[in-house]
Amino acid sequence: MSGPEQSGAAWLPFTRPAIDEETIAAVAAVLRSGWLASGPKVAQFEAALSQYLGGRPVRSQTSATAGLEMALLACGIGKGDEVITPALSFVATANVIVRVGARPVFVDVGLASRNIDLEQAEAAITPRTRAILPVHFAGLPLDMERLYAIAARHRLRVIEDAAHAIGSLWAGKRIGSFGDLVCFSFHPNKNITTIEGGAISGGSAEELRAIELHRWHGQVKRAADDFDTLLAGGKCNLSDVAAAVGLGQLEHLEEFNARRRTLVARYFELWAEEPPLRLPQRGDAGHSWHVFTPLLPLGTLSITRGEFIEAMRARGIGVGVHYPAIHLFSAYRALGYRDGQFPNAERIGRETVTLPLFPAMTLADVERVVAAVNAVVRGART
Ligand SMILES: *Cc1c(COP(=O)(O)O)cnc(C)c1O
């Protein structure tokens, strides 16, 4: 990512991975080892992640998108089935439902929490519903007791999109240390990275077997010369190079998330009174703060969100958008979704801006962002 040339101050992106020298050395060692694809490092990474998640089974893969898709397949979800999911997330959350042949049934989210409205989720259940696929948005955990009570009442499986939530705690328990099938992402923008990668925590013995088959050609090897393919599996196993990055990252996860919480606390402190933006729900110490995403009060401004982003960019500050409402994308309008169905998701989709937040940021960086936002928003008030 490069900044505008006219800016004097250093370019501040909205996110940046933190890779230490030990991890780079560990990657070099794997590259020299003669074994690059899934091997000892993947086994070690899965074991370390399992240990972090209270000993639950963990299966890694090349992305959370692949993990979510395999989790749906492992639950036997396909044609004719419905899966309840929030209208606000990264589009992968819904795409995987369509890809396995099922129908995504969207539900609105809370304006401050950005998490699926569980009352509306329960109301959306039909005889065709097979699963709920919620997101712990930005790392703010859902009400897990209520979520799993709904699932139990209606005999549904829960596939948690925990792409934002590695290290998040609900009632003192780590997300992924309990629950049905919990899918993490290790994309470079997430709280820890394997470059590209993901992992599923949990699952029944049968589901785990299905995930292993879907992950690698559906193949089993019974002896040195005896192979069978039990289903037409895909190919999304993690590499040892990626796993070496993940092992190095996992060692810093608690420290990274603590840093994120400290930086966000400073944002909240500086905007304690009359914030120029609508701040997201603060949550508690269990929030892992994958992204900090206030809403722009566009109704009171003379500029568009695009112009806000440009004005911040001119000040050397990167701003992202997480995310447009999914149901308004062409592929989902084609399924019959339309404007006005999910007002909070639509408003967030229009107004959300992602401000810089990553472990290597300083408190002075936060102050710089706040000063820039204050100047841009105040200068644009009508
Ligand atoms: C990043 C993300 C994904 C997809 O993760 P990948 O590892 O990039 O496939 C899925 N859901 C949400 C909410 C995400 O933010």
GROMACS .gro file of N, CA and C and ligand atoms in nm, residues 63-66 68 89-90 92-93 135 161 163-164 185-187 190 196-197 290 323, ligand 1:
model
   78
   63SER      N    1  -0.812  -2.102   0.366
   63SER     CA    2  -0.883  -1.977   0.394
   63SER      C    3  -1.004  -2.007   0.480
   64ALA      N    4  -1.057  -1.902   0.541
   64ALA     CA    5  -1.182  -1.918   0.616
   64ALA      C    6  -1.296  -1.945   0.519
   65THR      N    7  -1.287  -1.890   0.399
   65THR     CA    8  -1.391  -1.914   0.298
   65THR      C    9  -1.399  -2.065   0.271
   66ALA      N   10  -1.284  -2.128   0.250
   66ALA     CA   11  -1.280  -2.273   0.228
   66ALA      C   12  -1.332  -2.346   0.352
   68LEU      N   13  -1.546  -2.239   0.586
   68LEU     CA   14  -1.692  -2.223   0.600
   68LEU      C   15  -1.765  -2.314   0.501
   89SER      N   16  -2.180  -0.847   0.652
   89SER     CA   17  -2.056  -0.922   0.679
   89SER      C   18  -1.970  -0.909   0.555
   90PHE      N   19  -1.853  -0.972   0.559
   90PHE     CA   20  -1.780  -0.987   0.434
   90PHE      C   21  -1.860  -1.086   0.349
   92ALA      N   22  -1.807  -1.331   0.173
   92ALA     CA   23  -1.776  -1.475   0.180
   92ALA      C   24  -1.876  -1.549   0.269
   93THR      N   25  -1.922  -1.485   0.375
   93THR     CA   26  -2.015  -1.548   0.470
   93THR      C   27  -2.138  -1.602   0.398
  135VAL      N   28  -2.185  -1.413   1.256
  135VAL     CA   29  -2.050  -1.355   1.256
  135VAL      C   30  -2.029  -1.284   1.390
  161ASP      N   31  -1.895  -1.789   1.197
  161ASP     CA   32  -1.791  -1.719   1.121
  161ASP      C   33  -1.714  -1.637   1.224
  163ALA      N   34  -1.408  -1.525   1.178
  163ALA     CA   35  -1.295  -1.467   1.105
  163ALA      C   36  -1.235  -1.347   1.179
  164HIS      N   37  -1.319  -1.278   1.256
  164HIS     CA   38  -1.271  -1.159   1.329
  164HIS      C   39  -1.237  -1.189   1.475
  185SER      N   40  -1.019  -1.706   1.033
  185SER     CA   41  -0.943  -1.665   0.915
  185SER      C   42  -0.806  -1.614   0.958
  186PHE      N   43  -0.707  -1.646   0.876
  186PHE     CA   44  -0.572  -1.595   0.899
  186PHE      C   45  -0.523  -1.515   0.779
  187HIS      N   46  -0.615  -1.447   0.714
  187HIS     CA   47  -0.581  -1.352   0.607
  187HIS      C   48  -0.493  -1.242   0.670
  190LYS      N   49  -0.637  -1.001   0.927
  190LYS     CA   50  -0.701  -1.050   1.049
  190LYS      C   51  -0.606  -1.040   1.168
  196GLU      N   52  -0.240  -1.652   0.367
  196GLU     CA   53  -0.379  -1.694   0.349
  196GLU      C   54  -0.394  -1.816   0.437
  197GLY      N   55  -0.512  -1.834   0.495
  197GLY     CA   56  -0.532  -1.952   0.576
  197GLY      C   57  -0.654  -1.940   0.665
  290HIS      N   58  -1.100  -0.660   1.589
  290HIS     CA   59  -1.041  -0.683   1.457
  290HIS      C   60  -1.041  -0.553   1.375
  323TYR      N   61  -1.859  -0.334   0.603
  323TYR     CA   62  -1.867  -0.383   0.465
  323TYR      C   63  -1.994  -0.323   0.404
  383LIG     C1   64  -1.205  -1.233   0.611
  383LIG     C2   65  -1.339  -1.287   0.632
  383LIG     C3   66  -1.379  -1.409   0.574
  383LIG     C4   67  -1.297  -1.485   0.478
  383LIG     O1   68  -1.171  -1.515   0.524
  383LIG     P1   69  -1.061  -1.569   0.422
  383LIG     O2   70  -0.962  -1.636   0.509
  383LIG     O3   71  -1.005  -1.448   0.352
  383LIG     O4   72  -1.127  -1.661   0.329
  383LIG     C5   73  -1.504  -1.458   0.608
  383LIG     N1   74  -1.586  -1.390   0.689
  383LIG     C6   75  -1.553  -1.273   0.743
  383LIG     C7   76  -1.648  -1.204   0.833
  383LIG     C8   77  -1.428  -1.216   0.713
  383LIG     O5   78  -1.396  -1.097   0.763
   0.00000   0.00000   0.00000
